[in-house]
PDB file of C-alpha atoms and ligand atoms in Angstrom:
ATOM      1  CA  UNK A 245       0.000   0.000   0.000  1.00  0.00           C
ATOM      2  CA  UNK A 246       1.413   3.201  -0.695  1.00  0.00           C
ATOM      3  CA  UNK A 247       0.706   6.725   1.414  1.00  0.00           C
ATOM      4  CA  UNK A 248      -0.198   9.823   0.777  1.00  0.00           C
ATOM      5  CA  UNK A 249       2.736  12.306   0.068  1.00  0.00           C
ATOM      6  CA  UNK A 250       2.266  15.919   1.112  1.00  0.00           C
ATOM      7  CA  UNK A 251       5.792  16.710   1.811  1.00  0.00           C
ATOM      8  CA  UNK A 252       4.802  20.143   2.236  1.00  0.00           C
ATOM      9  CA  UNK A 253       2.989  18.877   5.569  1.00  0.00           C
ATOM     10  CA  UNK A 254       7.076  19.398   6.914  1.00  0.00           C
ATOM     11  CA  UNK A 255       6.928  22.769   8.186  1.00  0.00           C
ATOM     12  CA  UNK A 256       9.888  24.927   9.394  1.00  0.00           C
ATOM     13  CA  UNK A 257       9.505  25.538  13.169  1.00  0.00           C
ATOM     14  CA  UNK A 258      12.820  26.692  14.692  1.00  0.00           C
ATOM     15  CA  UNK A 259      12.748  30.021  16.137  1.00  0.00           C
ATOM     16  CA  UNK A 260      14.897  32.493  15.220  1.00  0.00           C
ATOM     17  CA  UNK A 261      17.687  33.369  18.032  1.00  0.00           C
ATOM     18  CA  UNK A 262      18.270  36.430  17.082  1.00  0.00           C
ATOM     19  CA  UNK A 263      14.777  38.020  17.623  1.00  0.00           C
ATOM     20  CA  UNK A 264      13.259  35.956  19.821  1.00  0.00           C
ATOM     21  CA  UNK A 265      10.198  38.801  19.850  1.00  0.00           C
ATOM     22  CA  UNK A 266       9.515  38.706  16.350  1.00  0.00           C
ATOM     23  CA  UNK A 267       5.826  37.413  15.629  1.00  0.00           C
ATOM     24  CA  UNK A 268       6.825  36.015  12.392  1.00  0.00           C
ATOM     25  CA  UNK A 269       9.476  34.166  11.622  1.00  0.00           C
ATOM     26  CA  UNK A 270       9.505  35.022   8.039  1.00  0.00           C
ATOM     27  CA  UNK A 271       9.030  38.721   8.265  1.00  0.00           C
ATOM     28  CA  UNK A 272      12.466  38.509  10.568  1.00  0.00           C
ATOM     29  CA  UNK A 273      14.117  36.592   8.021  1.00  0.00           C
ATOM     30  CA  UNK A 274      12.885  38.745   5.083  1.00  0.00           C
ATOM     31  CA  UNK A 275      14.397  42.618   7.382  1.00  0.00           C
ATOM     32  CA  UNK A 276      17.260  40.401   8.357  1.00  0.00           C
ATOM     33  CA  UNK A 277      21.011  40.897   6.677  1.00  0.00           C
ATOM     34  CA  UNK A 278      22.312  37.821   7.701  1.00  0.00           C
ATOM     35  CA  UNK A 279      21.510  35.536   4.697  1.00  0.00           C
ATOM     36  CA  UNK A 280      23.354  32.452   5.206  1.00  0.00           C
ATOM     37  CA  UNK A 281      22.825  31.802   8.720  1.00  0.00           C
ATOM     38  CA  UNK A 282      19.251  32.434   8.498  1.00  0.00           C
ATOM     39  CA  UNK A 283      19.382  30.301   4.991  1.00  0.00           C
ATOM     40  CA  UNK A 284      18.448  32.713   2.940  1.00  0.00           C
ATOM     41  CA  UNK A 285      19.338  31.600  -0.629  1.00  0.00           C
ATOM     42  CA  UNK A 286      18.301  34.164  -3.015  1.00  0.00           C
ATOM     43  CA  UNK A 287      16.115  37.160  -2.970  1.00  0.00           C
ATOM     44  CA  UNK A 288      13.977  39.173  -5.853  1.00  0.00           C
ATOM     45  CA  UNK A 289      11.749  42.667  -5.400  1.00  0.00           C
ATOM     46  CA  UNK A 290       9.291  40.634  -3.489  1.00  0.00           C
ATOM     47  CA  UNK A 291       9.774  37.484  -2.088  1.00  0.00           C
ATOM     48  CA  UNK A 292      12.963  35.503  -1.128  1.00  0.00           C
ATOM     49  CA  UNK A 293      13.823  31.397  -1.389  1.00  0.00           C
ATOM     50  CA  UNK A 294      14.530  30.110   2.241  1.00  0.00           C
ATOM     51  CA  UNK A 295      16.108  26.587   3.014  1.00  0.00           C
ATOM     52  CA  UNK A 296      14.200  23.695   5.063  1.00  0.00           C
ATOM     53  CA  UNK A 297      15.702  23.205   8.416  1.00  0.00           C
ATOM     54  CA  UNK A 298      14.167  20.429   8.362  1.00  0.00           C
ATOM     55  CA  UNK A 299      13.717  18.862   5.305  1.00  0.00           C
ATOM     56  CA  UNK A 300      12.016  16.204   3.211  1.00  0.00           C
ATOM     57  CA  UNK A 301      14.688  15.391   1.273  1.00  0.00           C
ATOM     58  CA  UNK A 302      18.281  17.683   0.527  1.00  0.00           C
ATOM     59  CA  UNK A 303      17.198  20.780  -1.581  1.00  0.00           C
ATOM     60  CA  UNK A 304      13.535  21.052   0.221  1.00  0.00           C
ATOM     61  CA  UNK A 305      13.108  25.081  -0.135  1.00  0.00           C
ATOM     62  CA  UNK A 306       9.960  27.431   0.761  1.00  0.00           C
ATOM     63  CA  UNK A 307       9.552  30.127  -1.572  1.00  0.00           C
ATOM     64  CA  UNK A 308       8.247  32.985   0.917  1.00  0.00           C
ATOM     65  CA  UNK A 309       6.600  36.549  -1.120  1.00  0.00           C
ATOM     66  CA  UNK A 310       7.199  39.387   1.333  1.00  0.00           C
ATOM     67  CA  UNK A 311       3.798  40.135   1.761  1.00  0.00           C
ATOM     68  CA  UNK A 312       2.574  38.856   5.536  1.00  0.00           C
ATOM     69  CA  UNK A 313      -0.893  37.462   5.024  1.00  0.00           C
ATOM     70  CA  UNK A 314      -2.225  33.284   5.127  1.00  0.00           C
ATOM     71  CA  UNK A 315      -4.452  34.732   2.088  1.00  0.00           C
ATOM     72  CA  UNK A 316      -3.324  34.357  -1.588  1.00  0.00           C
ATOM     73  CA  UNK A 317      -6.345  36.546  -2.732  1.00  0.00           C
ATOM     74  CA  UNK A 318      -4.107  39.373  -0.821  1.00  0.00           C
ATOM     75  CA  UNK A 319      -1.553  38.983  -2.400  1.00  0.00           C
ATOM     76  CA  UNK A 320      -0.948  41.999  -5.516  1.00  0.00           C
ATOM     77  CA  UNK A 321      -0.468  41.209  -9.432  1.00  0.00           C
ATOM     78  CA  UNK A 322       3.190  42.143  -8.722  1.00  0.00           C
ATOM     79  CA  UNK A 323       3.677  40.210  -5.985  1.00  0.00           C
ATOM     80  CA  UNK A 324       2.059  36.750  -7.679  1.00  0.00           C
ATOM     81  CA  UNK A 325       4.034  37.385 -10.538  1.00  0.00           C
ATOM     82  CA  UNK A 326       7.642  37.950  -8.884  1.00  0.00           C
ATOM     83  CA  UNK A 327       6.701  34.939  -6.287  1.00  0.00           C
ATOM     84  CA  UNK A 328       5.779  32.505  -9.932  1.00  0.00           C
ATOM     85  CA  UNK A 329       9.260  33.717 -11.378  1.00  0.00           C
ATOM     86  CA  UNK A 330      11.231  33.037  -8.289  1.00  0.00           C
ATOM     87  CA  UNK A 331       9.376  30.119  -8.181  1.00  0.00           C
ATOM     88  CA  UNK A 332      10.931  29.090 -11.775  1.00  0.00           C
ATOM     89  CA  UNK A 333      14.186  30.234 -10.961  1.00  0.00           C
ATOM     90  CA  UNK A 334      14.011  27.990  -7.770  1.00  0.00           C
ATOM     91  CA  UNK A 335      13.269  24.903  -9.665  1.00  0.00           C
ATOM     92  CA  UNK A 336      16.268  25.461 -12.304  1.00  0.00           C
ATOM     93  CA  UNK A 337      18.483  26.506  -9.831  1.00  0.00           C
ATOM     94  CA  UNK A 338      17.412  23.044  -7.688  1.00  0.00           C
ATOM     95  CA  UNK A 339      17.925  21.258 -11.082  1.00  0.00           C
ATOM     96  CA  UNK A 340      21.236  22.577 -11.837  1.00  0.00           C
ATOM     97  CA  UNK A 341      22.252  22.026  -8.328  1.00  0.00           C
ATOM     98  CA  UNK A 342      21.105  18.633  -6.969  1.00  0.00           C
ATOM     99  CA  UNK A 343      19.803  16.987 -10.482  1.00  0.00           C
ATOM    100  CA  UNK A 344      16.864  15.810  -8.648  1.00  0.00           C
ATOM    101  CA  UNK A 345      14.907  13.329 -10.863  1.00  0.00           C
ATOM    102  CA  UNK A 346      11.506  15.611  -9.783  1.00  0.00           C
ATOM    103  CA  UNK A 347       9.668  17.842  -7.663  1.00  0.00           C
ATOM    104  CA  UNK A 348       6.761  18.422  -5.539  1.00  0.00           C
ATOM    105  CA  UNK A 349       5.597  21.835  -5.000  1.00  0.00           C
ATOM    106  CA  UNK A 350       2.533  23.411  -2.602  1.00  0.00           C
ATOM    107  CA  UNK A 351       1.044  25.643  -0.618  1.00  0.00           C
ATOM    108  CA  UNK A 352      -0.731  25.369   2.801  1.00  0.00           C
ATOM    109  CA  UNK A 353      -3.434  27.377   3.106  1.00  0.00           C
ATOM    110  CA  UNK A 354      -6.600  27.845   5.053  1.00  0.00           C
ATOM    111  CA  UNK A 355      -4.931  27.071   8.563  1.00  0.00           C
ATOM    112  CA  UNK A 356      -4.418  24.037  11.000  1.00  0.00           C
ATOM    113  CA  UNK A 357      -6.144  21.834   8.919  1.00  0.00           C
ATOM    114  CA  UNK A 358      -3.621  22.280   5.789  1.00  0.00           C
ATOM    115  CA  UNK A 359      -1.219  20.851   7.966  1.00  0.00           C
ATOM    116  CA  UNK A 360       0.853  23.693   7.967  1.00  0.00           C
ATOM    117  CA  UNK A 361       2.672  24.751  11.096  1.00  0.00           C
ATOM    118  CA  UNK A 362       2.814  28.948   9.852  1.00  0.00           C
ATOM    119  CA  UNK A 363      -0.079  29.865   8.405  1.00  0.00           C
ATOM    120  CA  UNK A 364      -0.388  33.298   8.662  1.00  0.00           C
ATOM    121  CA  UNK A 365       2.473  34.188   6.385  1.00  0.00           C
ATOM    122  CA  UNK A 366       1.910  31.689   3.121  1.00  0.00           C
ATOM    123  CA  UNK A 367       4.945  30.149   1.187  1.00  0.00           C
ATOM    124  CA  UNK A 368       5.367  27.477  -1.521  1.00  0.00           C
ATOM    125  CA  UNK A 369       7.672  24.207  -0.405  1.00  0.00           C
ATOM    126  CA  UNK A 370       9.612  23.023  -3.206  1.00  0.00           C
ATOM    127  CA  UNK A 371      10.668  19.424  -2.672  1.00  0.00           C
ATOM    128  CA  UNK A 372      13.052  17.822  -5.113  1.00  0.00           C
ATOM    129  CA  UNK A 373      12.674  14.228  -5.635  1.00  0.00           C
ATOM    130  CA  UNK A 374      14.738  11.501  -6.668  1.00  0.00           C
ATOM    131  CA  UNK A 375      13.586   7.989  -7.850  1.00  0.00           C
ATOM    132  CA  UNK A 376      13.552   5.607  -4.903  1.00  0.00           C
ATOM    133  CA  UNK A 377      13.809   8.581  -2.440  1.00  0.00           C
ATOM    134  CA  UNK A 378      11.950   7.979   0.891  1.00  0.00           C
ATOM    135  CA  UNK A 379      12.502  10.868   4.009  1.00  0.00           C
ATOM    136  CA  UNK A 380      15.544  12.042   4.462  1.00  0.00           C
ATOM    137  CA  UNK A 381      15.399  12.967   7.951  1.00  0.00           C
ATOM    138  CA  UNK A 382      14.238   9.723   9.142  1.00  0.00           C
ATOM    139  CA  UNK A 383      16.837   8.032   6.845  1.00  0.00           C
ATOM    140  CA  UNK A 384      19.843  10.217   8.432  1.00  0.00           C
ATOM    141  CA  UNK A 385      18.632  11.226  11.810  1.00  0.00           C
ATOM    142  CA  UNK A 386      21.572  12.404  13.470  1.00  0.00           C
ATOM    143  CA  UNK A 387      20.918  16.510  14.057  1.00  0.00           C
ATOM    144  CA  UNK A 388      24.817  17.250  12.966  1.00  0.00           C
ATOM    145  CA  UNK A 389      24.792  15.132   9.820  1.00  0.00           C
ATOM    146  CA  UNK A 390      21.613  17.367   8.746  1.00  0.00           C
ATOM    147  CA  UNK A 391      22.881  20.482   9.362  1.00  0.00           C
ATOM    148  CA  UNK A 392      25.619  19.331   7.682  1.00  0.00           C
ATOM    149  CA  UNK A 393      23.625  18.450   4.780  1.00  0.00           C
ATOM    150  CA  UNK A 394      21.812  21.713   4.994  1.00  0.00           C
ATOM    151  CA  UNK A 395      24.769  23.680   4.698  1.00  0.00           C
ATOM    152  CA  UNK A 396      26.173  21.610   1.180  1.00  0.00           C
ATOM    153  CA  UNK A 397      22.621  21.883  -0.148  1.00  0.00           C
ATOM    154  CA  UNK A 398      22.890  25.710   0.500  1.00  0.00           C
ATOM    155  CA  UNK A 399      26.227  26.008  -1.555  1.00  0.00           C
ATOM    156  CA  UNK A 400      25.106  24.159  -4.144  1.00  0.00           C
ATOM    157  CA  UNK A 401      21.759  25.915  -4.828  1.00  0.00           C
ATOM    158  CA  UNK A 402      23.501  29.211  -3.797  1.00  0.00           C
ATOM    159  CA  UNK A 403      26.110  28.674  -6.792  1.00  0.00           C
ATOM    160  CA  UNK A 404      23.341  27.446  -9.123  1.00  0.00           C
ATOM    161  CA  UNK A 405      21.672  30.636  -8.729  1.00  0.00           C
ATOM    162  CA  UNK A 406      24.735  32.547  -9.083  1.00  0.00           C
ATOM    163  CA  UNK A 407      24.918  31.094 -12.839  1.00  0.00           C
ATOM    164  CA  UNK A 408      21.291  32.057 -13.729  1.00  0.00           C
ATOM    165  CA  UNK A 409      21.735  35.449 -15.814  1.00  0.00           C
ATOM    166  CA  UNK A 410      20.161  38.349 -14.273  1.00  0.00           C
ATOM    167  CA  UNK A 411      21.578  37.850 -11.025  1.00  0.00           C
ATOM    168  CA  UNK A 412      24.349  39.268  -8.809  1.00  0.00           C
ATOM    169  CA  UNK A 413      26.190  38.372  -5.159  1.00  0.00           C
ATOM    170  CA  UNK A 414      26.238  41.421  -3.346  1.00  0.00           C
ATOM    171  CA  UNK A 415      28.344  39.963  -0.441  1.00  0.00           C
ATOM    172  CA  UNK A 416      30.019  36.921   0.721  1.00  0.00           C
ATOM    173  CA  UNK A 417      27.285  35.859   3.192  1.00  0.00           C
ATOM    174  CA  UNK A 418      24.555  37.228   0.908  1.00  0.00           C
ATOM    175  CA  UNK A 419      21.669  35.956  -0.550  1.00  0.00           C
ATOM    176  CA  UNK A 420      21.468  35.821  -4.712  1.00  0.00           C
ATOM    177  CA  UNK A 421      20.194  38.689  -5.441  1.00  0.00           C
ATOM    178  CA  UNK A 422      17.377  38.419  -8.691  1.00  0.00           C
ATOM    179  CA  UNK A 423      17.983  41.884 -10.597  1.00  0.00           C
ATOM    180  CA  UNK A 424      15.731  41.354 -12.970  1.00  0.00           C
ATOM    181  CA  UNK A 425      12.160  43.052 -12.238  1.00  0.00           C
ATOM    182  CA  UNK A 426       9.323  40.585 -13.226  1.00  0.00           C
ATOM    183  CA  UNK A 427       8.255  40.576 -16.918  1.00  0.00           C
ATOM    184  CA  UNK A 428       5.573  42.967 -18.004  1.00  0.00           C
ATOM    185  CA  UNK A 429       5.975  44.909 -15.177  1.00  0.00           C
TER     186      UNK A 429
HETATM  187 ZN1   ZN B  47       5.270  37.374   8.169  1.00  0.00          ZN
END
C-alpha cells in the first residue's frame, strides 16, 4: 500500500535566536542581513527562497513573497508574478544544483487543517525528488549530519543561482540577489 505524500505537511519551526520577539518568523528573516545563517538563498523585489531546516529530502526550499498574510487573494499582481518567477528560478536553480529526478511543489493554506505549522504568512515548499527517495530525515537522523547536509545543499543551490543570468552576489554571506524586475511589469 502506498501513502499519501504531502511533503509540504514538513513545516519549518525553529525560532529564530536572534529576535526571539519577532511574531513572524519570516518577516524577521525577510528585514534580516544575515543571509546564510538564516538560509536565505536568493532574494527578488518581493519574495525571497529560504532553506528547510528540516527537510524532506536535501534541496527542500519554501519560496516565501514578502507580503505577511495566510491569504493568496491578498496577495498583488506584482507580488504573484515575482513569487511565480522566483518560483521558476528555484526549480532550475534546484535542477542545476542537486539533479533531482523531480519535484513536488505546494502551498498550505486555510490554517491548521492544511497541515501547515505557519499559516499566517503563506509560502510554496519546493521538494526535489529523486527515484527511490523515501525521508531524508528519518533516513539520516543524526541533528549534525543534517545540518551538515543543509549547509552543502545551500552552496550548491547558492552557486546554481549565481549562474542564472540576471543575477548578482552582493556579499560573501549574501543571498542571490534576482535583478531582474518581473516581466511585463
Ligand atoms: Zn510574516
Amino acid at each position: 500500500m502506498e501513502s499519501v505524500f504531502a511533503p509540504w505537511r514538513i513545516e519549518w519551526v525553529e525560532r529564530d535566536d536572534k529576535n526571539p520577539d519577532a511574531d513572524c518568523v519570516f518577516c524577521s528573516f525577510r528585514d534580516a542581513d544575515a543571509d546564510r545563517d538564516n538560509r536565505v538563498v536568493a532574494r527578488s523585489d518581493r519574495a525571497f527562497v529560504l532553506l528547510n531546516n528540516y527537510p524532506y529530502n536535501p534541496g527542500h526550499v519554501m519560496v516565501i513573497p514578502h507580503a505577511h498574510t495566510g491569504a493568496y487573494g491578498d496577495l498583488d499582481e506584482a507580488t504573484l508574478l515575482d513569487h511565480a518567477q522566483l518560483k521558476q528560478r528555484t526549480f532550475d536553480a534546484l535542477e542545476r544544483g542537486l539533479g533531482p529526478d523531480a519535484f513536488n511543489a505546494g502551498l498550505n493554506l486555510g490554517g491548521k487543517a492544511a497541515g501547515g505549522s505557519i499559516d499566517d504568512h503563506l509560502h510554496t515548499h519546493v521538494v526535489p525528488r529523486w527515484e527511490g527517495d523515501t525521508n531524508f530525515m528519518p533516513v539520516v537522523g543524526d541533528t549534525q549530519v543534517i545540518v551538515e547536509a543543509v549547509d552543502d545543499s545551500y552552496d550548491r543551490i547558492h552557486d546554481a543561482f549565481a549562474q542564472q543570468d540576471g543575477t548578482s552576489v552582493p556579499g560573501p554571506d549574501a543571498a542571490v540577489r534576482i535583478e531582474t524586475a518581473p516581466k511585463g511589469l
